Amino acid sequence: MHDILPQDQPLWEKVRKIMREIADFYNFVRLDTPILERAEVFERAVGEATDIVEKQMFFVQTKSKERLVLRPERTGALTRAYIEHGLSQLGSPFRVYADGPMFRYEQPQAGRFRQFHQIDFDIISNEDDPIYDAQVILVFCRLLEALKIKNLTVAINTIGCKNCRPAYRKELQNYYKNLKDSLCGDCLRRLEINPLRLLDCKQGKCLELKKDAPIIIDHLCAPCHNHFKAVLEYLEELSLPYNLDHHLVRGLDYYTKTVFEVFSQGADFSLGGGGRYDYLIELLGGRSSPAVGWAAGLERVIEVIKSQNINLGIKSKPKIFLIHIGDLAKKKSLLLIEELRKADIAVTESLAKESLKAQLRVADKIGSPLALIFGQKEAFEESIIIRDLKTGLQEVVSLKKLAGVIKKKLR
Ligand code: AMP
């Protein structure tokens, strides 16, 4: 887990601002869910035989012994909220987004934390139309492009549906059964319950074995085949750069048909991933509503922005600096700041410092363009000295005219 320090906040805020603009343009509405959820939301949604549910959830102890967890991901929570509030009434498609902290008990390493932040975009609709798969991928790419992240590629695959996946599962099981001695403990255990998970294992030996594992494309039913073909055609129409990755399955059980991950060349990790989850809403008790979405990791996005030396034009409004000399001026300073605030003038101070020199030093350090020097005489006369900190030129202005003069000078 990590702190986000003041010097990083402007970049975080800028990324979120661009996220909100993209959401607004593409008609996604915001839906925030609590950080705590009942464990079963994820046990049922993400699946029992996944890393998240088996090993990574943080349980919260409560007096009444409820099984609550810190949310490890958002789709389960979004689905719970969608059903609970009858959001299908808002019409179809329901385009929804959010960002916030997620928690997974992982082995911390580059790009992998125990508390991290995700941006999530989802489309829930009455139809499993492949145009929405393409649209969520488009929105993801547009967000990353708006953040000026270079060299994007989308790794994409389909994992079929209830009808065609069982035959593929069987073939995978047969393939791996002959290699049992080389599998890691987790894969050995999952071979019976969820063989698709084996394709997601990051252990060296299992990664090696994956290379020759069967691929689903040979087993797809006609609707899944046509669906995937249509998704790829839309991506081509949009000129979005994609690579087929026939072994991409993603680590969560709720996916069906399309799955994808987005990379920026040079980074060792994916910036985000997602896919279609057509059965999840029904599984959690709602009406059958196909859906597709993705999650991006904010820490990873920020890391790539920094490593690619991207300039997002983050500017802070220059603040003028109020200097007081003497008790009377000090006493009136806070009210004077209030007056400037009403006039929408950004001002800062270091009122506990008494000497002119010490206060000027602070003004210089933060790069203020102007200082206001408020002394005993000025406090009596309801005036103030404006000092241009670049040229050193000063002038006396009445407090009544102050806001107007400052605005003119800052312009
Ligand atoms: P997932 O929810 O596992 O599909 O992950 C989607 C995205 O969230 C990943 O591509 C990462 O960008 C981000 N992410 C997932 N787990 C972590 C983590 N432990 N630390 C940082 N980012 C993560």
Short mmCIF file of C-alpha atoms and ligand atoms in Angstrom, two decimals:
data_model
loop_
_atom_site.label_atom_id
_atom_site.label_comp_id
_atom_site.label_asym_id
_atom_site.label_seq_id
_atom_site.Cartn_x
_atom_site.Cartn_y
_atom_site.Cartn_z
CA MET A 1 0.00 0.00 0.00
CA HIS A 2 1.30 3.45 -0.64
CA ASP A 3 0.71 7.11 0.05
CA ILE A 4 -0.05 9.57 -2.72
CA LEU A 5 1.99 12.62 -1.81
CA PRO A 6 1.05 16.27 -2.46
CA GLN A 7 3.56 16.60 -5.32
CA ASP A 8 1.84 13.72 -7.19
CA GLN A 9 -1.72 14.95 -6.63
CA PRO A 10 -1.88 17.33 -9.64
CA LEU A 11 -1.05 14.43 -12.00
CA TRP A 12 -3.59 12.11 -10.35
CA GLU A 13 -6.20 14.84 -10.55
CA LYS A 14 -5.40 15.54 -14.20
CA VAL A 15 -5.81 11.86 -15.10
CA ARG A 16 -9.15 11.76 -13.29
CA LYS A 17 -10.25 14.98 -14.99
CA ILE A 18 -9.51 13.51 -18.43
CA MET A 19 -11.32 10.31 -17.38
CA ARG A 20 -14.41 12.39 -16.46
CA GLU A 21 -14.29 14.25 -19.77
CA ILE A 22 -14.08 10.99 -21.73
CA ALA A 23 -16.93 9.50 -19.68
CA ASP A 24 -19.05 12.55 -20.31
CA PHE A 25 -18.39 12.61 -24.05
CA TYR A 26 -19.22 8.90 -24.49
CA ASN A 27 -22.29 9.12 -22.21
CA PHE A 28 -21.10 7.08 -19.24
CA VAL A 29 -22.73 7.96 -15.91
CA ARG A 30 -20.92 7.65 -12.61
CA LEU A 31 -21.90 5.03 -10.03
CA ASP A 32 -19.93 4.72 -6.79
CA THR A 33 -20.20 1.62 -4.64
CA PRO A 34 -18.90 1.19 -1.07
CA ILE A 35 -15.43 -0.08 -0.35
CA LEU A 36 -16.89 -2.84 1.85
CA GLU A 37 -19.05 -5.54 0.31
CA ARG A 38 -20.29 -8.94 1.41
CA ALA A 39 -17.67 -11.56 0.53
CA GLU A 40 -20.21 -13.63 -1.40
CA VAL A 41 -20.59 -10.85 -4.00
CA PHE A 42 -17.08 -11.64 -5.23
CA GLU A 43 -17.09 -15.34 -4.37
CA ARG A 44 -20.01 -15.76 -6.74
CA ALA A 45 -19.00 -13.19 -9.35
CA VAL A 46 -15.24 -13.60 -9.63
CA GLY A 47 -15.36 -17.34 -8.94
CA GLU A 48 -14.15 -19.66 -6.17
CA ALA A 49 -11.16 -21.02 -8.07
CA THR A 50 -9.51 -17.66 -8.78
CA ASP A 51 -6.52 -16.01 -7.14
CA ILE A 52 -8.69 -13.14 -5.96
CA VAL A 53 -11.13 -15.32 -4.05
CA GLU A 54 -8.73 -18.06 -2.97
CA LYS A 55 -5.93 -15.85 -1.70
CA GLN A 56 -6.36 -12.15 -2.12
CA MET A 57 -9.39 -10.82 -0.29
CA PHE A 58 -8.96 -8.73 2.87
CA PHE A 59 -11.65 -9.77 5.33
CA VAL A 60 -12.97 -7.21 7.82
CA GLN A 61 -13.83 -8.39 11.31
CA THR A 62 -17.14 -7.05 12.58
CA LYS A 63 -18.88 -7.55 15.94
CA SER A 64 -21.77 -9.37 14.30
CA LYS A 65 -19.38 -11.65 12.39
CA GLU A 66 -20.62 -10.70 8.93
CA ARG A 67 -18.35 -11.85 6.13
CA LEU A 68 -17.29 -8.48 4.75
CA VAL A 69 -14.33 -7.79 2.47
CA LEU A 70 -12.52 -4.75 1.10
CA ARG A 71 -13.59 -4.81 -2.56
CA PRO A 72 -10.95 -6.55 -4.70
CA GLU A 73 -12.51 -5.43 -7.99
CA ARG A 74 -15.51 -3.54 -9.23
CA THR A 75 -17.59 -5.65 -11.59
CA GLY A 76 -19.12 -7.77 -8.81
CA ALA A 77 -20.01 -4.65 -6.84
CA LEU A 78 -21.41 -2.85 -9.89
CA THR A 79 -23.59 -5.85 -10.70
CA ARG A 80 -24.83 -6.02 -7.10
CA ALA A 81 -25.75 -2.31 -7.22
CA TYR A 82 -27.36 -2.61 -10.68
CA ILE A 83 -29.70 -5.34 -9.44
CA GLU A 84 -30.34 -3.83 -6.00
CA HIS A 85 -31.44 -0.45 -7.41
CA GLY A 86 -33.32 -1.79 -10.42
CA LEU A 87 -31.05 0.22 -12.72
CA SER A 88 -32.29 -1.69 -15.76
CA GLN A 89 -35.22 0.77 -15.58
CA LEU A 90 -32.85 3.49 -16.72
CA GLY A 91 -32.89 1.84 -20.13
CA SER A 92 -30.47 0.03 -22.35
CA PRO A 93 -27.61 0.48 -22.90
CA PHE A 94 -26.61 1.56 -19.41
CA ARG A 95 -23.14 3.06 -19.68
CA VAL A 96 -21.45 3.42 -16.34
CA TYR A 97 -18.03 4.32 -14.92
CA ALA A 98 -16.20 4.99 -11.67
CA ASP A 99 -12.78 5.12 -10.14
CA GLY A 100 -11.61 4.20 -6.68
CA PRO A 101 -9.37 2.05 -4.49
CA MET A 102 -9.34 -1.77 -4.71
CA PHE A 103 -7.60 -4.18 -2.35
CA ARG A 104 -5.87 -7.49 -3.05
CA TYR A 105 -3.47 -9.40 -0.86
CA GLU A 106 -0.76 -9.85 -3.51
CA GLN A 107 2.99 -10.17 -3.56
CA PRO A 108 3.95 -6.51 -4.01
CA GLN A 109 6.20 -5.86 -7.01
CA ALA A 110 6.53 -3.34 -9.83
CA GLY A 111 3.01 -2.33 -10.87
CA ARG A 112 1.41 -4.60 -8.27
CA PHE A 113 0.17 -3.26 -4.94
CA ARG A 114 -2.16 -4.33 -2.17
CA GLN A 115 -4.17 -1.15 -2.37
CA PHE A 116 -4.40 0.19 -5.90
CA HIS A 117 -6.84 2.33 -7.84
CA GLN A 118 -8.91 1.36 -10.82
CA ILE A 119 -10.85 3.25 -13.45
CA ASP A 120 -13.78 1.12 -14.68
CA PHE A 121 -16.01 1.60 -17.71
CA ASP A 122 -18.90 -0.78 -18.45
CA ILE A 123 -21.85 -1.09 -20.82
CA ILE A 124 -24.82 -3.18 -19.72
CA SER A 125 -27.43 -3.77 -22.40
CA ASN A 126 -30.25 -6.05 -23.49
CA GLU A 127 -28.20 -7.41 -26.37
CA ASP A 128 -24.69 -8.89 -26.56
CA ASP A 129 -24.02 -6.72 -29.61
CA PRO A 130 -20.31 -6.85 -30.56
CA ILE A 131 -20.40 -3.14 -31.34
CA TYR A 132 -20.33 -2.51 -27.59
CA ASP A 133 -17.19 -4.65 -27.20
CA ALA A 134 -15.58 -2.42 -29.80
CA GLN A 135 -16.96 0.71 -28.19
CA VAL A 136 -15.55 -0.03 -24.72
CA ILE A 137 -12.16 -0.82 -26.27
CA LEU A 138 -12.37 2.41 -28.27
CA VAL A 139 -13.14 4.41 -25.13
CA PHE A 140 -10.19 2.77 -23.34
CA CYS A 141 -7.82 3.66 -26.19
CA ARG A 142 -9.18 7.20 -26.42
CA LEU A 143 -8.60 7.70 -22.71
CA LEU A 144 -4.99 6.51 -22.98
CA GLU A 145 -4.46 8.65 -26.09
CA ALA A 146 -5.89 11.69 -24.30
CA LEU A 147 -3.27 10.97 -21.63
CA LYS A 148 -0.70 11.00 -24.49
CA ILE A 149 0.42 7.41 -23.75
CA LYS A 150 2.28 6.09 -26.77
CA ASN A 151 2.53 2.74 -28.60
CA LEU A 152 -0.74 1.18 -27.51
CA THR A 153 -1.76 -2.35 -28.41
CA VAL A 154 -4.81 -4.37 -27.50
CA ALA A 155 -4.27 -8.10 -26.91
CA ILE A 156 -7.60 -9.77 -27.62
CA ASN A 157 -9.16 -13.21 -27.53
CA THR A 158 -12.52 -14.87 -27.08
CA ILE A 159 -13.18 -17.52 -24.45
CA GLY A 160 -16.49 -18.70 -25.93
CA CYS A 161 -19.77 -19.24 -24.12
CA LYS A 162 -21.60 -21.87 -22.04
CA ASN A 163 -22.18 -23.91 -25.19
CA CYS A 164 -18.73 -24.11 -26.71
CA ARG A 165 -16.41 -23.74 -23.74
CA PRO A 166 -16.99 -27.19 -22.18
CA ALA A 167 -15.41 -29.00 -25.17
CA TYR A 168 -12.41 -26.68 -25.00
CA ARG A 169 -12.11 -27.20 -21.23
CA LYS A 170 -12.01 -30.93 -21.83
CA GLU A 171 -9.28 -30.60 -24.41
CA LEU A 172 -7.26 -28.36 -22.11
CA GLN A 173 -7.66 -30.89 -19.29
CA ASN A 174 -6.44 -33.67 -21.54
CA TYR A 175 -3.45 -31.62 -22.62
CA TYR A 176 -2.40 -30.71 -19.09
CA LYS A 177 -3.16 -34.14 -17.57
CA ASN A 178 -0.20 -35.54 -19.48
CA LEU A 179 2.01 -32.80 -18.02
CA LYS A 180 0.88 -33.08 -14.41
CA ASP A 181 4.40 -33.58 -13.06
CA SER A 182 5.51 -30.20 -14.38
CA LEU A 183 2.59 -28.13 -13.07
CA CYS A 184 2.78 -25.81 -10.04
CA GLY A 185 0.63 -26.65 -6.97
CA ASP A 186 -2.09 -24.14 -7.85
CA CYS A 187 -2.43 -25.41 -11.40
CA LEU A 188 -2.52 -29.01 -10.27
CA ARG A 189 -5.42 -28.19 -7.95
CA ARG A 190 -7.26 -26.11 -10.56
CA LEU A 191 -6.87 -28.64 -13.31
CA GLU A 192 -10.10 -30.37 -12.27
CA ILE A 193 -12.20 -27.37 -11.20
CA ASN A 194 -11.16 -24.68 -13.67
CA PRO A 195 -8.60 -25.67 -16.31
CA LEU A 196 -8.85 -22.27 -18.11
CA ARG A 197 -7.10 -20.75 -15.10
CA LEU A 198 -3.95 -22.70 -16.03
CA LEU A 199 -3.48 -20.41 -19.02
CA ASP A 200 -3.29 -17.47 -16.63
CA CYS A 201 -0.55 -18.89 -14.38
CA LYS A 202 2.60 -16.76 -14.23
CA GLN A 203 4.97 -19.52 -12.92
CA GLY A 204 7.94 -20.15 -15.22
CA LYS A 205 7.26 -23.84 -15.98
CA CYS A 206 3.51 -23.33 -16.48
CA LEU A 207 4.21 -20.40 -18.82
CA GLU A 208 6.40 -22.70 -20.90
CA LEU A 209 3.67 -25.36 -21.12
CA LYS A 210 1.07 -22.81 -22.18
CA LYS A 211 2.87 -22.28 -25.51
CA ASP A 212 1.63 -25.60 -26.93
CA ALA A 213 -1.74 -25.65 -25.18
CA PRO A 214 -4.83 -26.00 -27.41
CA ILE A 215 -6.58 -22.80 -28.45
CA ILE A 216 -10.28 -22.09 -28.23
CA ILE A 217 -10.67 -20.65 -31.70
CA ASP A 218 -10.94 -24.22 -33.06
CA HIS A 219 -13.87 -24.96 -30.72
CA LEU A 220 -16.06 -21.87 -30.96
CA CYS A 221 -19.77 -22.31 -31.70
CA ALA A 222 -21.11 -20.35 -34.67
CA PRO A 223 -22.57 -17.43 -32.62
CA CYS A 224 -19.28 -16.99 -30.68
CA HIS A 225 -17.27 -17.24 -33.87
CA ASN A 226 -19.43 -14.60 -35.58
CA HIS A 227 -19.39 -12.40 -32.51
CA PHE A 228 -15.60 -12.40 -32.31
CA LYS A 229 -15.25 -11.82 -36.04
CA ALA A 230 -17.58 -8.82 -35.79
CA VAL A 231 -15.60 -7.36 -32.85
CA LEU A 232 -12.38 -7.59 -34.86
CA GLU A 233 -14.03 -6.04 -37.90
CA TYR A 234 -15.18 -3.08 -35.82
CA LEU A 235 -11.67 -2.66 -34.40
CA GLU A 236 -10.28 -2.68 -37.92
CA GLU A 237 -12.85 -0.14 -39.03
CA LEU A 238 -11.67 2.07 -36.16
CA SER A 239 -7.98 1.38 -36.98
CA LEU A 240 -7.37 0.28 -33.40
CA PRO A 241 -4.13 -1.68 -33.06
CA TYR A 242 -4.85 -5.21 -31.83
CA ASN A 243 -3.01 -8.54 -31.59
CA LEU A 244 -4.74 -11.88 -31.33
CA ASP A 245 -3.58 -13.66 -28.20
CA HIS A 246 -5.16 -17.10 -28.37
CA HIS A 247 -4.22 -17.96 -24.78
CA LEU A 248 -5.54 -14.82 -23.12
CA VAL A 249 -8.18 -15.81 -20.53
CA ARG A 250 -7.92 -13.19 -17.70
CA GLY A 251 -8.00 -14.11 -14.03
CA LEU A 252 -11.71 -13.77 -13.34
CA ASP A 253 -14.41 -16.37 -13.97
CA TYR A 254 -17.26 -14.14 -15.06
CA TYR A 255 -15.94 -13.49 -18.56
CA THR A 256 -17.55 -14.89 -21.70
CA LYS A 257 -16.68 -14.32 -25.35
CA THR A 258 -14.38 -11.27 -25.76
CA VAL A 259 -11.46 -10.73 -23.36
CA PHE A 260 -8.71 -8.15 -23.83
CA GLU A 261 -5.79 -6.40 -22.23
CA VAL A 262 -4.24 -3.10 -23.21
CA PHE A 263 -0.48 -2.49 -23.25
CA SER A 264 1.87 0.37 -23.95
CA GLN A 265 5.05 -1.05 -25.45
CA GLY A 266 7.98 -0.83 -23.06
CA ALA A 267 5.95 -1.33 -19.87
CA ASP A 268 6.21 -4.79 -18.31
CA PHE A 269 2.57 -4.85 -17.32
CA SER A 270 -0.87 -4.35 -18.86
CA LEU A 271 -2.46 -0.97 -18.26
CA GLY A 272 -5.82 -2.62 -17.95
CA GLY A 273 -8.04 -5.36 -19.12
CA GLY A 274 -11.61 -6.43 -19.48
CA GLY A 275 -14.14 -8.37 -21.43
CA ARG A 276 -17.72 -9.44 -21.80
CA TYR A 277 -19.67 -10.89 -18.87
CA ASP A 278 -23.04 -11.88 -20.28
CA TYR A 279 -24.15 -14.24 -17.48
CA LEU A 280 -23.04 -12.34 -14.38
CA ILE A 281 -26.11 -10.20 -13.74
CA GLU A 282 -28.36 -13.26 -14.00
CA LEU A 283 -25.99 -15.28 -11.82
CA LEU A 284 -26.27 -12.67 -9.05
CA GLY A 285 -30.07 -12.68 -9.24
CA GLY A 286 -30.94 -10.11 -11.92
CA ARG A 287 -32.59 -10.35 -15.32
CA SER A 288 -30.37 -11.68 -18.08
CA SER A 289 -28.38 -8.62 -19.23
CA PRO A 290 -25.26 -8.98 -21.32
CA ALA A 291 -22.46 -6.60 -20.38
CA VAL A 292 -18.93 -5.67 -21.34
CA GLY A 293 -16.34 -3.51 -19.62
CA TRP A 294 -12.78 -2.92 -18.50
CA ALA A 295 -10.66 -1.75 -15.61
CA ALA A 296 -7.42 0.20 -15.85
CA GLY A 297 -4.89 0.45 -13.03
CA LEU A 298 -4.31 4.10 -12.16
CA GLU A 299 -0.90 3.50 -10.57
CA ARG A 300 0.25 1.80 -13.77
CA VAL A 301 -1.14 4.56 -15.97
CA ILE A 302 0.65 7.18 -13.84
CA GLU A 303 3.86 5.13 -13.91
CA VAL A 304 3.79 5.02 -17.73
CA ILE A 305 3.02 8.75 -17.99
CA LYS A 306 6.10 9.39 -15.84
CA SER A 307 8.37 6.91 -17.61
CA GLN A 308 7.41 8.28 -21.05
CA ASN A 309 8.08 11.84 -19.76
CA ILE A 310 4.62 12.91 -20.85
CA ASN A 311 3.72 16.54 -20.30
CA LEU A 312 0.01 16.88 -19.68
CA GLY A 313 0.27 20.64 -19.37
CA ILE A 314 -0.46 20.68 -15.66
CA LYS A 315 -0.50 24.33 -14.62
CA SER A 316 -1.22 25.69 -11.20
CA LYS A 317 -2.74 29.14 -10.91
CA PRO A 318 -0.07 31.58 -9.67
CA LYS A 319 -0.71 32.62 -6.10
CA ILE A 320 0.04 36.06 -4.84
CA PHE A 321 1.69 36.31 -1.45
CA LEU A 322 0.41 38.39 1.46
CA ILE A 323 3.13 39.77 3.74
CA HIS A 324 2.23 41.50 6.97
CA ILE A 325 4.37 43.72 9.16
CA GLY A 326 3.22 44.36 12.73
CA ASP A 327 0.31 43.22 14.89
CA LEU A 328 -2.42 45.42 13.46
CA ALA A 329 -1.77 44.22 9.89
CA LYS A 330 -1.57 40.62 11.09
CA LYS A 331 -4.92 40.98 12.82
CA LYS A 332 -6.55 42.22 9.62
CA SER A 333 -4.80 39.77 7.30
CA LEU A 334 -7.26 36.86 7.45
CA LEU A 335 -10.17 39.15 6.60
CA LEU A 336 -8.19 40.66 3.74
CA ILE A 337 -7.61 37.15 2.36
CA GLU A 338 -11.37 36.54 2.55
CA GLU A 339 -11.97 39.66 0.46
CA LEU A 340 -9.48 38.46 -2.16
CA ARG A 341 -11.07 35.01 -2.16
CA LYS A 342 -14.46 36.59 -2.90
CA ALA A 343 -12.83 38.30 -5.88
CA ASP A 344 -11.49 34.90 -7.01
CA ILE A 345 -7.86 35.83 -6.42
CA ALA A 346 -5.61 32.98 -5.28
CA VAL A 347 -3.53 34.14 -2.36
CA THR A 348 -1.24 32.47 0.14
CA GLU A 349 0.78 33.59 3.16
CA SER A 350 3.04 32.59 5.97
CA LEU A 351 1.40 34.59 8.71
CA ALA A 352 3.31 33.06 11.62
CA LYS A 353 6.54 34.52 10.28
CA GLU A 354 7.02 38.10 11.42
CA SER A 355 10.03 39.46 9.50
CA LEU A 356 9.68 40.89 6.00
CA LYS A 357 12.76 38.99 4.84
CA ALA A 358 11.52 35.59 6.03
CA GLN A 359 8.12 36.13 4.35
CA LEU A 360 9.73 37.29 1.09
CA ARG A 361 11.87 34.17 1.10
CA VAL A 362 8.74 31.97 1.22
CA ALA A 363 7.12 34.01 -1.57
CA ASP A 364 10.23 33.53 -3.67
CA LYS A 365 10.34 29.78 -2.98
CA ILE A 366 6.80 29.18 -4.20
CA GLY A 367 7.34 31.46 -7.24
CA SER A 368 4.69 34.08 -6.44
CA PRO A 369 4.54 36.78 -9.13
CA LEU A 370 3.32 39.46 -6.72
CA ALA A 371 3.63 40.20 -3.02
CA LEU A 372 1.23 42.36 -1.06
CA ILE A 373 2.98 44.15 1.78
CA PHE A 374 0.61 45.13 4.55
CA GLY A 375 2.20 47.24 7.31
CA GLN A 376 1.01 49.33 10.26
CA LYS A 377 0.66 52.46 8.14
CA GLU A 378 -1.21 50.68 5.36
CA ALA A 379 -3.53 48.98 7.84
CA PHE A 380 -4.47 52.41 9.22
CA GLU A 381 -4.86 53.98 5.81
CA GLU A 382 -6.72 51.01 4.30
CA SER A 383 -4.11 50.65 1.60
CA ILE A 384 -1.44 48.08 0.67
CA ILE A 385 1.86 47.91 -1.23
CA ILE A 386 1.94 45.70 -4.33
CA ARG A 387 5.42 44.49 -5.13
CA ASP A 388 6.29 42.85 -8.43
CA LEU A 389 8.62 40.06 -7.33
CA LYS A 390 10.42 39.88 -10.65
CA THR A 391 11.22 43.56 -11.14
CA GLY A 392 11.09 44.68 -7.49
CA LEU A 393 8.85 47.64 -8.48
CA GLN A 394 6.30 48.66 -5.86
CA GLU A 395 3.17 50.77 -5.76
CA VAL A 396 0.65 51.71 -3.09
CA VAL A 397 -2.99 50.89 -3.82
CA SER A 398 -6.12 51.49 -1.76
CA LEU A 399 -7.73 48.27 -0.49
CA LYS A 400 -10.93 49.13 -2.34
CA LYS A 401 -9.13 49.02 -5.69
CA LEU A 402 -6.84 46.12 -4.81
CA ALA A 403 -8.69 43.24 -6.53
CA GLY A 404 -9.00 45.14 -9.81
CA VAL A 405 -5.33 46.17 -9.85
CA ILE A 406 -4.12 42.63 -9.09
CA LYS A 407 -6.28 41.12 -11.84
CA LYS A 408 -4.89 43.63 -14.34
CA LYS A 409 -1.32 42.86 -13.32
CA LEU A 410 -1.83 39.07 -13.45
CA ARG A 411 -3.31 39.34 -16.91
P1 AMP B 1 -8.16 -7.02 -13.17
O1 AMP B 1 -9.18 -6.39 -12.26
O2 AMP B 1 -7.38 -8.09 -12.50
O3 AMP B 1 -8.75 -7.41 -14.47
O4 AMP B 1 -7.08 -5.91 -13.50
C1 AMP B 1 -7.33 -4.81 -14.32
C2 AMP B 1 -6.20 -3.82 -14.17
O5 AMP B 1 -6.13 -3.35 -12.83
C3 AMP B 1 -4.80 -4.40 -14.43
O6 AMP B 1 -4.49 -4.38 -15.79
C4 AMP B 1 -3.95 -3.41 -13.67
O7 AMP B 1 -3.74 -2.22 -14.42
C5 AMP B 1 -4.78 -3.09 -12.48
N1 AMP B 1 -4.40 -3.95 -11.33
C6 AMP B 1 -4.89 -5.17 -11.01
N2 AMP B 1 -4.30 -5.63 -9.89
C7 AMP B 1 -3.41 -4.68 -9.51
C8 AMP B 1 -2.51 -4.55 -8.41
N3 AMP B 1 -2.41 -5.49 -7.48
N4 AMP B 1 -1.75 -3.44 -8.34
C9 AMP B 1 -1.86 -2.47 -9.27
N5 AMP B 1 -2.71 -2.52 -10.31
C10 AMP B 1 -3.47 -3.61 -10.44
#
